[in-house]
């Protein structure tokens, strides 16, 4: 099968289009014919070696954790799926090796769910990691109807999902973003505010009593901002700053594969309550350019790789 691989840590230039053996399919896994995968910041961070201290890596690595495709073969004990089923998922294992930037991937059933019928394969591939991250931080923070929620980096891949999910739960959402993304956030149902100096004053101007929940997907000075803005009994959840847990008594979240959570996202997506934005689609052979586009941090929406 064709796959993107790298045999050492480094920049995008270490990515190569190679021929690899068809993955073995374990008893609780299925073989997925990949139609599309998407790029997340963690992909290039792993490739660069930034996570070597916490993740075992077996070279050559096929990068990528997001996938959308069709079940081609089932394992010995996988009653959840049949050949021909359309699936999507966050295919993360306990080590880094056989990822989704390939024609085929062996995916444990715990990492998959049925693909939203309303989405193309490219759109579906853009959902799992970012959508699950948003959903799981919202669950961990206990967002409920009537609360006021501040979302840092609200126009980013995770933040945009979080805005929509929190709104679906009945929360009022304030989102930090640059001015060029304010109309976009209004379209998602958030009240936008400019990040940077003066943020606390700008939020207090529209939420004088503070906020009940802060969801941090890339904010600056989280501790000081949270202490200034959280209402009594409020909580914070972050995917980028452990101080949310260690200093603020909130939550530090690393997304996990979870079929039930993916099913919940599927329901929101198929109902049209949550939408997904694809910024750009690359061919498999152009994975290095896709990594570069993701690493700039200047795109709105997800970078997707079309495999078949």
PDB file of C-alpha atoms in Angstrom:
ATOM      1  CA  UNK A   1       0.000   0.000   0.000  1.00  0.00           C
ATOM      2  CA  UNK A   2       1.036   3.623  -0.473  1.00  0.00           C
ATOM      3  CA  UNK A   3       1.734   5.500   2.739  1.00  0.00           C
ATOM      4  CA  UNK A   4       3.461   8.607   3.984  1.00  0.00           C
ATOM      5  CA  UNK A   5       6.299   7.652   6.326  1.00  0.00           C
ATOM      6  CA  UNK A   6       9.233   9.171   8.177  1.00  0.00           C
ATOM      7  CA  UNK A   7      12.233   7.299   9.589  1.00  0.00           C
ATOM      8  CA  UNK A   8      13.657  10.025  11.811  1.00  0.00           C
ATOM      9  CA  UNK A   9      12.454  13.133  13.597  1.00  0.00           C
ATOM     10  CA  UNK A  10      12.665  16.387  11.688  1.00  0.00           C
ATOM     11  CA  UNK A  11      10.864  18.927   9.540  1.00  0.00           C
ATOM     12  CA  UNK A  12       8.344  18.299   6.751  1.00  0.00           C
ATOM     13  CA  UNK A  13      11.204  17.159   4.496  1.00  0.00           C
ATOM     14  CA  UNK A  14      11.436  13.843   6.379  1.00  0.00           C
ATOM     15  CA  UNK A  15       8.003  12.832   5.047  1.00  0.00           C
ATOM     16  CA  UNK A  16       8.160  10.422   2.100  1.00  0.00           C
ATOM     17  CA  UNK A  17       5.606   8.601  -0.044  1.00  0.00           C
ATOM     18  CA  UNK A  18       6.583   4.921   0.270  1.00  0.00           C
ATOM     19  CA  UNK A  19       5.265   1.406  -0.214  1.00  0.00           C
ATOM     20  CA  UNK A  20       4.418  -0.353   3.052  1.00  0.00           C
ATOM     21  CA  UNK A  21       3.011  -3.802   3.913  1.00  0.00           C
ATOM     22  CA  UNK A  22      -0.718  -4.123   4.469  1.00  0.00           C
ATOM     23  CA  UNK A  23      -1.284  -3.751   8.243  1.00  0.00           C
ATOM     24  CA  UNK A  24      -2.102  -6.832  10.289  1.00  0.00           C
ATOM     25  CA  UNK A  25      -5.630  -6.808  11.688  1.00  0.00           C
ATOM     26  CA  UNK A  26      -5.942  -7.729  15.366  1.00  0.00           C
ATOM     27  CA  UNK A  27      -8.949  -9.540  16.827  1.00  0.00           C
ATOM     28  CA  UNK A  28     -10.599  -6.312  18.010  1.00  0.00           C
ATOM     29  CA  UNK A  29      -9.670  -4.213  14.962  1.00  0.00           C
ATOM     30  CA  UNK A  30     -10.895  -3.659  11.426  1.00  0.00           C
ATOM     31  CA  UNK A  31      -8.957  -2.793   8.295  1.00  0.00           C
ATOM     32  CA  UNK A  32     -10.137   0.545   6.924  1.00  0.00           C
ATOM     33  CA  UNK A  33      -9.661   1.639   3.326  1.00  0.00           C
ATOM     34  CA  UNK A  34      -8.769   5.273   3.947  1.00  0.00           C
ATOM     35  CA  UNK A  35     -10.662   7.832   1.899  1.00  0.00           C
ATOM     36  CA  UNK A  36      -9.434  10.890   3.800  1.00  0.00           C
ATOM     37  CA  UNK A  37      -7.344  11.858   6.817  1.00  0.00           C
ATOM     38  CA  UNK A  38      -6.739  15.211   8.435  1.00  0.00           C
ATOM     39  CA  UNK A  39      -3.752  17.039   9.859  1.00  0.00           C
ATOM     40  CA  UNK A  40      -3.650  18.243  13.453  1.00  0.00           C
ATOM     41  CA  UNK A  41      -0.934  20.267  15.197  1.00  0.00           C
ATOM     42  CA  UNK A  42      -0.001  17.201  17.229  1.00  0.00           C
ATOM     43  CA  UNK A  43       1.003  15.420  14.005  1.00  0.00           C
ATOM     44  CA  UNK A  44       3.873  17.774  13.225  1.00  0.00           C
ATOM     45  CA  UNK A  45       4.791  18.027  16.902  1.00  0.00           C
ATOM     46  CA  UNK A  46       5.198  14.233  17.066  1.00  0.00           C
ATOM     47  CA  UNK A  47       7.137  14.289  13.764  1.00  0.00           C
ATOM     48  CA  UNK A  48       9.496  16.934  15.156  1.00  0.00           C
ATOM     49  CA  UNK A  49      10.176  14.827  18.273  1.00  0.00           C
ATOM     50  CA  UNK A  50       8.525  17.198  20.730  1.00  0.00           C
ATOM     51  CA  UNK A  51       6.524  14.387  22.361  1.00  0.00           C
ATOM     52  CA  UNK A  52       9.305  11.804  22.489  1.00  0.00           C
ATOM     53  CA  UNK A  53       9.400  11.966  26.298  1.00  0.00           C
ATOM     54  CA  UNK A  54       5.837  10.669  26.611  1.00  0.00           C
ATOM     55  CA  UNK A  55       5.176   8.611  23.470  1.00  0.00           C
ATOM     56  CA  UNK A  56       6.926   5.467  22.251  1.00  0.00           C
ATOM     57  CA  UNK A  57       7.751   5.652  18.546  1.00  0.00           C
ATOM     58  CA  UNK A  58       8.547   2.790  16.163  1.00  0.00           C
ATOM     59  CA  UNK A  59      10.146   3.886  12.887  1.00  0.00           C
ATOM     60  CA  UNK A  60       9.191   4.089  10.120  1.00  0.00           C
ATOM     61  CA  UNK A  61       6.174   6.055  11.310  1.00  0.00           C
ATOM     62  CA  UNK A  62       3.010   6.472   9.281  1.00  0.00           C
ATOM     63  CA  UNK A  63       1.659   9.752  10.716  1.00  0.00           C
ATOM     64  CA  UNK A  64      -1.958  10.760  11.220  1.00  0.00           C
ATOM     65  CA  UNK A  65      -4.691   9.884  13.729  1.00  0.00           C
ATOM     66  CA  UNK A  66      -7.876  11.165  12.056  1.00  0.00           C
ATOM     67  CA  UNK A  67      -9.519   8.977   9.440  1.00  0.00           C
ATOM     68  CA  UNK A  68     -12.654   8.506   7.384  1.00  0.00           C
ATOM     69  CA  UNK A  69     -13.056   5.479   5.172  1.00  0.00           C
ATOM     70  CA  UNK A  70     -14.679   2.130   4.475  1.00  0.00           C
ATOM     71  CA  UNK A  71     -14.242  -1.158   6.349  1.00  0.00           C
ATOM     72  CA  UNK A  72     -12.389  -3.580   4.073  1.00  0.00           C
ATOM     73  CA  UNK A  73     -11.771  -6.468   6.464  1.00  0.00           C
ATOM     74  CA  UNK A  74     -12.948  -7.302   9.985  1.00  0.00           C
ATOM     75  CA  UNK A  75     -11.039  -8.864  12.864  1.00  0.00           C
ATOM     76  CA  UNK A  76     -11.859 -12.091  14.667  1.00  0.00           C
ATOM     77  CA  UNK A  77     -14.200 -10.432  17.187  1.00  0.00           C
ATOM     78  CA  UNK A  78     -15.613  -7.206  15.767  1.00  0.00           C
ATOM     79  CA  UNK A  79     -19.415  -7.537  15.729  1.00  0.00           C
ATOM     80  CA  UNK A  80     -19.710  -3.750  15.622  1.00  0.00           C
ATOM     81  CA  UNK A  81     -18.817  -3.558  11.905  1.00  0.00           C
ATOM     82  CA  UNK A  82     -19.165  -5.343   8.602  1.00  0.00           C
ATOM     83  CA  UNK A  83     -17.245  -5.040   5.363  1.00  0.00           C
ATOM     84  CA  UNK A  84     -18.492  -1.975   3.495  1.00  0.00           C
ATOM     85  CA  UNK A  85     -19.428   0.100   6.545  1.00  0.00           C
ATOM     86  CA  UNK A  86     -18.452   3.766   6.341  1.00  0.00           C
ATOM     87  CA  UNK A  87     -16.583   4.797   9.478  1.00  0.00           C
ATOM     88  CA  UNK A  88     -14.575   7.631  10.947  1.00  0.00           C
ATOM     89  CA  UNK A  89     -12.386   7.847  13.999  1.00  0.00           C
ATOM     90  CA  UNK A  90      -9.446   8.988  16.071  1.00  0.00           C
ATOM     91  CA  UNK A  91      -7.060   6.071  15.593  1.00  0.00           C
ATOM     92  CA  UNK A  92      -4.584   6.665  18.390  1.00  0.00           C
ATOM     93  CA  UNK A  93      -2.812   3.731  19.972  1.00  0.00           C
ATOM     94  CA  UNK A  94      -0.385   3.515  22.880  1.00  0.00           C
ATOM     95  CA  UNK A  95       2.595   3.979  20.552  1.00  0.00           C
ATOM     96  CA  UNK A  96       3.249   5.858  17.319  1.00  0.00           C
ATOM     97  CA  UNK A  97       3.721   3.756  14.208  1.00  0.00           C
ATOM     98  CA  UNK A  98       0.831   2.824  11.913  1.00  0.00           C
ATOM     99  CA  UNK A  99      -1.157   6.001  11.300  1.00  0.00           C
ATOM    100  CA  UNK A 100      -3.810   7.138   8.872  1.00  0.00           C
ATOM    101  CA  UNK A 101      -1.788   8.834   6.111  1.00  0.00           C
ATOM    102  CA  UNK A 102      -1.986   5.617   4.142  1.00  0.00           C
ATOM    103  CA  UNK A 103      -4.279   3.674   1.851  1.00  0.00           C
ATOM    104  CA  UNK A 104      -5.099   1.237   4.655  1.00  0.00           C
ATOM    105  CA  UNK A 105      -5.090   1.452   8.447  1.00  0.00           C
ATOM    106  CA  UNK A 106      -5.830  -1.200  11.070  1.00  0.00           C
ATOM    107  CA  UNK A 107      -8.128   0.551  13.548  1.00  0.00           C
ATOM    108  CA  UNK A 108      -9.221  -0.822  16.947  1.00  0.00           C
ATOM    109  CA  UNK A 109     -13.022  -0.675  17.111  1.00  0.00           C
ATOM    110  CA  UNK A 110     -12.784   1.490  20.274  1.00  0.00           C
ATOM    111  CA  UNK A 111     -11.380   4.282  18.085  1.00  0.00           C
ATOM    112  CA  UNK A 112     -14.160   4.279  15.478  1.00  0.00           C
ATOM    113  CA  UNK A 113     -17.802   5.157  14.928  1.00  0.00           C
ATOM    114  CA  UNK A 114     -20.093   5.169  11.920  1.00  0.00           C
ATOM    115  CA  UNK A 115     -19.441   8.129   9.651  1.00  0.00           C
ATOM    116  CA  UNK A 116     -22.026  10.940   9.765  1.00  0.00           C
ATOM    117  CA  UNK A 117     -24.275  10.353   6.766  1.00  0.00           C
ATOM    118  CA  UNK A 118     -24.508  14.081   6.063  1.00  0.00           C
ATOM    119  CA  UNK A 119     -20.747  14.581   5.661  1.00  0.00           C
ATOM    120  CA  UNK A 120     -18.357  13.823   2.832  1.00  0.00           C
ATOM    121  CA  UNK A 121     -15.326  11.698   3.668  1.00  0.00           C
ATOM    122  CA  UNK A 122     -13.172  14.845   3.632  1.00  0.00           C
ATOM    123  CA  UNK A 123     -15.496  16.610   6.067  1.00  0.00           C
ATOM    124  CA  UNK A 124     -15.771  13.552   8.316  1.00  0.00           C
ATOM    125  CA  UNK A 125     -11.985  13.172   8.487  1.00  0.00           C
ATOM    126  CA  UNK A 126     -11.774  16.726   9.822  1.00  0.00           C
ATOM    127  CA  UNK A 127     -13.866  15.928  12.890  1.00  0.00           C
ATOM    128  CA  UNK A 128     -12.521  13.218  15.223  1.00  0.00           C
ATOM    129  CA  UNK A 129      -9.517  14.631  17.096  1.00  0.00           C
ATOM    130  CA  UNK A 130     -10.654  18.258  17.160  1.00  0.00           C
ATOM    131  CA  UNK A 131     -14.319  17.417  17.734  1.00  0.00           C
ATOM    132  CA  UNK A 132     -13.566  14.936  20.498  1.00  0.00           C
ATOM    133  CA  UNK A 133     -11.181  17.394  22.159  1.00  0.00           C
ATOM    134  CA  UNK A 134     -13.904  20.024  22.272  1.00  0.00           C
ATOM    135  CA  UNK A 135     -16.584  17.583  23.392  1.00  0.00           C
ATOM    136  CA  UNK A 136     -14.478  16.004  26.128  1.00  0.00           C
ATOM    137  CA  UNK A 137     -13.277  19.302  27.597  1.00  0.00           C
ATOM    138  CA  UNK A 138     -16.894  20.488  27.692  1.00  0.00           C
ATOM    139  CA  UNK A 139     -17.955  17.281  29.455  1.00  0.00           C
ATOM    140  CA  UNK A 140     -15.077  17.535  31.914  1.00  0.00           C
ATOM    141  CA  UNK A 141     -15.918  21.153  32.702  1.00  0.00           C
ATOM    142  CA  UNK A 142     -19.596  20.287  33.186  1.00  0.00           C
ATOM    143  CA  UNK A 143     -21.031  22.911  30.833  1.00  0.00           C
ATOM    144  CA  UNK A 144     -24.807  23.193  31.275  1.00  0.00           C
ATOM    145  CA  UNK A 145     -27.762  25.215  30.045  1.00  0.00           C
ATOM    146  CA  UNK A 146     -27.718  28.863  31.105  1.00  0.00           C
ATOM    147  CA  UNK A 147     -24.018  29.130  31.870  1.00  0.00           C
ATOM    148  CA  UNK A 148     -21.679  31.727  30.376  1.00  0.00           C
ATOM    149  CA  UNK A 149     -18.653  30.083  28.757  1.00  0.00           C
ATOM    150  CA  UNK A 150     -15.458  31.806  27.618  1.00  0.00           C
ATOM    151  CA  UNK A 151     -13.658  29.942  24.821  1.00  0.00           C
ATOM    152  CA  UNK A 152     -10.021  30.873  24.184  1.00  0.00           C
ATOM    153  CA  UNK A 153      -8.874  30.470  20.538  1.00  0.00           C
ATOM    154  CA  UNK A 154     -12.505  30.101  19.551  1.00  0.00           C
ATOM    155  CA  UNK A 155     -11.913  30.339  15.792  1.00  0.00           C
ATOM    156  CA  UNK A 156      -9.396  27.479  15.769  1.00  0.00           C
ATOM    157  CA  UNK A 157     -10.129  23.896  14.818  1.00  0.00           C
ATOM    158  CA  UNK A 158     -11.027  22.806  18.359  1.00  0.00           C
ATOM    159  CA  UNK A 159     -12.476  26.128  19.460  1.00  0.00           C
ATOM    160  CA  UNK A 160     -15.003  26.267  16.618  1.00  0.00           C
ATOM    161  CA  UNK A 161     -16.367  22.864  17.618  1.00  0.00           C
ATOM    162  CA  UNK A 162     -16.461  23.911  21.279  1.00  0.00           C
ATOM    163  CA  UNK A 163     -18.438  27.073  20.517  1.00  0.00           C
ATOM    164  CA  UNK A 164     -21.096  25.087  18.668  1.00  0.00           C
ATOM    165  CA  UNK A 165     -21.318  22.244  21.187  1.00  0.00           C
ATOM    166  CA  UNK A 166     -21.588  24.636  24.137  1.00  0.00           C
ATOM    167  CA  UNK A 167     -24.298  26.587  22.315  1.00  0.00           C
ATOM    168  CA  UNK A 168     -26.149  23.319  21.652  1.00  0.00           C
ATOM    169  CA  UNK A 169     -26.125  22.701  25.402  1.00  0.00           C
ATOM    170  CA  UNK A 170     -27.775  26.080  25.978  1.00  0.00           C
ATOM    171  CA  UNK A 171     -24.747  28.058  27.129  1.00  0.00           C
ATOM    172  CA  UNK A 172     -23.948  31.646  26.278  1.00  0.00           C
ATOM    173  CA  UNK A 173     -20.540  31.640  24.579  1.00  0.00           C
ATOM    174  CA  UNK A 174     -17.921  34.392  24.460  1.00  0.00           C
ATOM    175  CA  UNK A 175     -15.006  33.602  22.157  1.00  0.00           C
ATOM    176  CA  UNK A 176     -11.537  35.124  21.879  1.00  0.00           C
ATOM    177  CA  UNK A 177     -10.183  35.611  18.364  1.00  0.00           C
ATOM    178  CA  UNK A 178      -8.477  38.122  16.130  1.00  0.00           C
ATOM    179  CA  UNK A 179     -10.745  40.747  14.600  1.00  0.00           C
ATOM    180  CA  UNK A 180     -10.692  39.072  11.183  1.00  0.00           C
ATOM    181  CA  UNK A 181     -12.509  36.060  12.663  1.00  0.00           C
ATOM    182  CA  UNK A 182     -15.217  37.907  14.592  1.00  0.00           C
ATOM    183  CA  UNK A 183     -17.906  37.576  11.934  1.00  0.00           C
ATOM    184  CA  UNK A 184     -17.099  33.882  11.649  1.00  0.00           C
ATOM    185  CA  UNK A 185     -17.606  33.464  15.396  1.00  0.00           C
ATOM    186  CA  UNK A 186     -20.896  35.339  15.293  1.00  0.00           C
ATOM    187  CA  UNK A 187     -22.020  32.877  12.640  1.00  0.00           C
ATOM    188  CA  UNK A 188     -21.230  30.022  15.034  1.00  0.00           C
ATOM    189  CA  UNK A 189     -23.256  31.669  17.793  1.00  0.00           C
ATOM    190  CA  UNK A 190     -20.481  33.218  19.876  1.00  0.00           C
ATOM    191  CA  UNK A 191     -19.937  36.793  21.051  1.00  0.00           C
ATOM    192  CA  UNK A 192     -16.410  37.606  19.859  1.00  0.00           C
ATOM    193  CA  UNK A 193     -13.793  39.568  21.787  1.00  0.00           C
ATOM    194  CA  UNK A 194     -10.271  40.495  20.749  1.00  0.00           C
ATOM    195  CA  UNK A 195      -7.585  38.582  22.599  1.00  0.00           C
ATOM    196  CA  UNK A 196      -4.464  40.259  24.004  1.00  0.00           C
ATOM    197  CA  UNK A 197      -3.987  43.208  26.344  1.00  0.00           C
ATOM    198  CA  UNK A 198      -7.254  44.409  27.838  1.00  0.00           C
ATOM    199  CA  UNK A 199      -9.032  41.077  27.383  1.00  0.00           C
ATOM    200  CA  UNK A 200     -10.333  41.002  30.961  1.00  0.00           C
ATOM    201  CA  UNK A 201     -11.901  44.447  30.599  1.00  0.00           C
ATOM    202  CA  UNK A 202     -13.483  43.535  27.254  1.00  0.00           C
ATOM    203  CA  UNK A 203     -15.040  40.372  28.673  1.00  0.00           C
ATOM    204  CA  UNK A 204     -16.241  42.167  31.814  1.00  0.00           C
ATOM    205  CA  UNK A 205     -17.905  44.778  29.602  1.00  0.00           C
ATOM    206  CA  UNK A 206     -20.277  42.148  28.183  1.00  0.00           C
ATOM    207  CA  UNK A 207     -20.304  39.765  31.172  1.00  0.00           C
ATOM    208  CA  UNK A 208     -20.084  41.969  34.296  1.00  0.00           C
ATOM    209  CA  UNK A 209     -20.609  39.025  36.647  1.00  0.00           C
ATOM    210  CA  UNK A 210     -17.822  37.012  35.077  1.00  0.00           C
ATOM    211  CA  UNK A 211     -18.033  33.602  33.394  1.00  0.00           C
ATOM    212  CA  UNK A 212     -18.928  30.157  34.692  1.00  0.00           C
ATOM    213  CA  UNK A 213     -16.533  28.128  32.548  1.00  0.00           C
ATOM    214  CA  UNK A 214     -13.315  28.880  30.690  1.00  0.00           C
ATOM    215  CA  UNK A 215     -12.308  26.491  27.907  1.00  0.00           C
ATOM    216  CA  UNK A 216      -8.676  27.077  26.960  1.00  0.00           C
ATOM    217  CA  UNK A 217      -7.497  25.955  23.525  1.00  0.00           C
ATOM    218  CA  UNK A 218      -4.621  28.416  23.232  1.00  0.00           C
ATOM    219  CA  UNK A 219      -5.071  31.490  25.405  1.00  0.00           C
ATOM    220  CA  UNK A 220      -2.301  33.551  26.972  1.00  0.00           C
ATOM    221  CA  UNK A 221      -1.807  34.173  30.697  1.00  0.00           C
ATOM    222  CA  UNK A 222      -4.451  31.608  31.611  1.00  0.00           C
ATOM    223  CA  UNK A 223      -4.000  31.830  35.380  1.00  0.00           C
ATOM    224  CA  UNK A 224      -4.338  35.605  35.705  1.00  0.00           C
ATOM    225  CA  UNK A 225      -7.186  35.803  33.187  1.00  0.00           C
ATOM    226  CA  UNK A 226      -9.099  32.977  34.836  1.00  0.00           C
ATOM    227  CA  UNK A 227      -8.725  34.414  38.332  1.00  0.00           C
ATOM    228  CA  UNK A 228     -10.008  37.756  37.069  1.00  0.00           C
ATOM    229  CA  UNK A 229     -12.973  36.389  35.145  1.00  0.00           C
ATOM    230  CA  UNK A 230     -14.257  33.198  36.784  1.00  0.00           C
ATOM    231  CA  UNK A 231     -17.418  33.635  38.807  1.00  0.00           C
ATOM    232  CA  UNK A 232     -17.700  31.951  42.209  1.00  0.00           C
ATOM    233  CA  UNK A 233     -17.844  28.201  41.695  1.00  0.00           C
ATOM    234  CA  UNK A 234     -16.583  28.503  38.130  1.00  0.00           C
ATOM    235  CA  UNK A 235     -14.146  26.097  36.516  1.00  0.00           C
ATOM    236  CA  UNK A 236     -11.524  25.999  33.776  1.00  0.00           C
ATOM    237  CA  UNK A 237     -10.461  23.238  31.402  1.00  0.00           C
ATOM    238  CA  UNK A 238      -7.356  23.471  29.210  1.00  0.00           C
ATOM    239  CA  UNK A 239      -5.649  21.331  26.596  1.00  0.00           C
ATOM    240  CA  UNK A 240      -2.467  23.445  26.572  1.00  0.00           C
ATOM    241  CA  UNK A 241      -1.710  24.531  30.138  1.00  0.00           C
ATOM    242  CA  UNK A 242      -1.500  22.171  33.124  1.00  0.00           C
ATOM    243  CA  UNK A 243      -1.906  25.214  35.389  1.00  0.00           C
ATOM    244  CA  UNK A 244      -5.641  24.856  34.754  1.00  0.00           C
ATOM    245  CA  UNK A 245      -5.476  21.794  37.001  1.00  0.00           C
ATOM    246  CA  UNK A 246      -2.423  22.468  39.163  1.00  0.00           C
ATOM    247  CA  UNK A 247      -3.052  26.121  40.064  1.00  0.00           C
ATOM    248  CA  UNK A 248      -6.719  26.716  39.313  1.00  0.00           C
ATOM    249  CA  UNK A 249      -8.195  23.409  40.482  1.00  0.00           C
ATOM    250  CA  UNK A 250      -9.754  22.732  37.086  1.00  0.00           C
ATOM    251  CA  UNK A 251      -8.976  20.216  34.363  1.00  0.00           C
ATOM    252  CA  UNK A 252      -6.049  19.464  32.058  1.00  0.00           C
ATOM    253  CA  UNK A 253      -7.381  17.332  29.214  1.00  0.00           C
ATOM    254  CA  UNK A 254      -5.683  15.039  26.698  1.00  0.00           C
ATOM    255  CA  UNK A 255      -8.253  13.760  24.203  1.00  0.00           C
ATOM    256  CA  UNK A 256      -9.037  10.031  24.179  1.00  0.00           C
ATOM    257  CA  UNK A 257     -10.550   7.803  21.495  1.00  0.00           C
ATOM    258  CA  UNK A 258     -14.157   7.111  22.476  1.00  0.00           C
ATOM    259  CA  UNK A 259     -16.898   5.589  20.311  1.00  0.00           C
ATOM    260  CA  UNK A 260     -19.762   6.916  22.441  1.00  0.00           C
ATOM    261  CA  UNK A 261     -18.406  10.462  22.246  1.00  0.00           C
ATOM    262  CA  UNK A 262     -17.994  10.142  18.474  1.00  0.00           C
ATOM    263  CA  UNK A 263     -21.595   8.935  18.252  1.00  0.00           C
ATOM    264  CA  UNK A 264     -22.703  12.030  20.178  1.00  0.00           C
ATOM    265  CA  UNK A 265     -20.804  14.216  17.715  1.00  0.00           C
ATOM    266  CA  UNK A 266     -22.359  12.334  14.805  1.00  0.00           C
ATOM    267  CA  UNK A 267     -25.838  13.127  16.100  1.00  0.00           C
ATOM    268  CA  UNK A 268     -24.986  16.840  16.351  1.00  0.00           C
ATOM    269  CA  UNK A 269     -23.413  16.855  12.890  1.00  0.00           C
ATOM    270  CA  UNK A 270     -26.249  15.015  11.168  1.00  0.00           C
ATOM    271  CA  UNK A 271     -28.773  17.313  12.849  1.00  0.00           C
ATOM    272  CA  UNK A 272     -26.911  20.332  11.461  1.00  0.00           C
ATOM    273  CA  UNK A 273     -26.368  21.655  14.989  1.00  0.00           C
ATOM    274  CA  UNK A 274     -22.600  21.426  14.536  1.00  0.00           C
ATOM    275  CA  UNK A 275     -20.847  22.120  11.238  1.00  0.00           C
ATOM    276  CA  UNK A 276     -17.294  21.462  10.093  1.00  0.00           C
ATOM    277  CA  UNK A 277     -15.097  23.700   7.964  1.00  0.00           C
ATOM    278  CA  UNK A 278     -12.416  22.272   5.687  1.00  0.00           C
ATOM    279  CA  UNK A 279      -9.757  24.857   4.881  1.00  0.00           C
ATOM    280  CA  UNK A 280      -7.844  22.973   2.191  1.00  0.00           C
ATOM    281  CA  UNK A 281      -7.544  19.472   0.745  1.00  0.00           C
ATOM    282  CA  UNK A 282      -4.178  17.972  -0.279  1.00  0.00           C
ATOM    283  CA  UNK A 283      -3.361  14.757  -2.101  1.00  0.00           C
ATOM    284  CA  UNK A 284      -1.535  12.049  -0.161  1.00  0.00           C
ATOM    285  CA  UNK A 285       1.720  12.737  -2.023  1.00  0.00           C
ATOM    286  CA  UNK A 286       1.571  16.341  -0.815  1.00  0.00           C
ATOM    287  CA  UNK A 287       1.507  15.494   2.910  1.00  0.00           C
ATOM    288  CA  UNK A 288       4.604  17.621   3.568  1.00  0.00           C
ATOM    289  CA  UNK A 289       2.811  20.697   2.216  1.00  0.00           C
ATOM    290  CA  UNK A 290      -0.222  19.805   4.342  1.00  0.00           C
ATOM    291  CA  UNK A 291       1.992  19.641   7.452  1.00  0.00           C
ATOM    292  CA  UNK A 292       3.499  23.012   6.584  1.00  0.00           C
ATOM    293  CA  UNK A 293       0.061  24.567   6.134  1.00  0.00           C
ATOM    294  CA  UNK A 294      -1.060  23.230   9.512  1.00  0.00           C
ATOM    295  CA  UNK A 295       2.084  24.400  11.288  1.00  0.00           C
ATOM    296  CA  UNK A 296       1.604  28.031  10.244  1.00  0.00           C
ATOM    297  CA  UNK A 297      -1.455  28.287  12.486  1.00  0.00           C
ATOM    298  CA  UNK A 298      -2.986  30.781  10.065  1.00  0.00           C
ATOM    299  CA  UNK A 299      -5.669  28.585   8.529  1.00  0.00           C
ATOM    300  CA  UNK A 300      -9.282  28.592   9.656  1.00  0.00           C
ATOM    301  CA  UNK A 301     -10.782  25.133   9.402  1.00  0.00           C
ATOM    302  CA  UNK A 302      -9.052  21.797   9.037  1.00  0.00           C
ATOM    303  CA  UNK A 303      -6.342  20.680   6.638  1.00  0.00           C
ATOM    304  CA  UNK A 304      -7.410  17.409   5.014  1.00  0.00           C
ATOM    305  CA  UNK A 305      -5.516  14.792   2.999  1.00  0.00           C
ATOM    306  CA  UNK A 306      -7.497  12.951   0.314  1.00  0.00           C
ATOM    307  CA  UNK A 307      -6.225   9.398  -0.025  1.00  0.00           C
ATOM    308  CA  UNK A 308      -8.699   7.745  -2.408  1.00  0.00           C
TER     309      UNK A 308
END
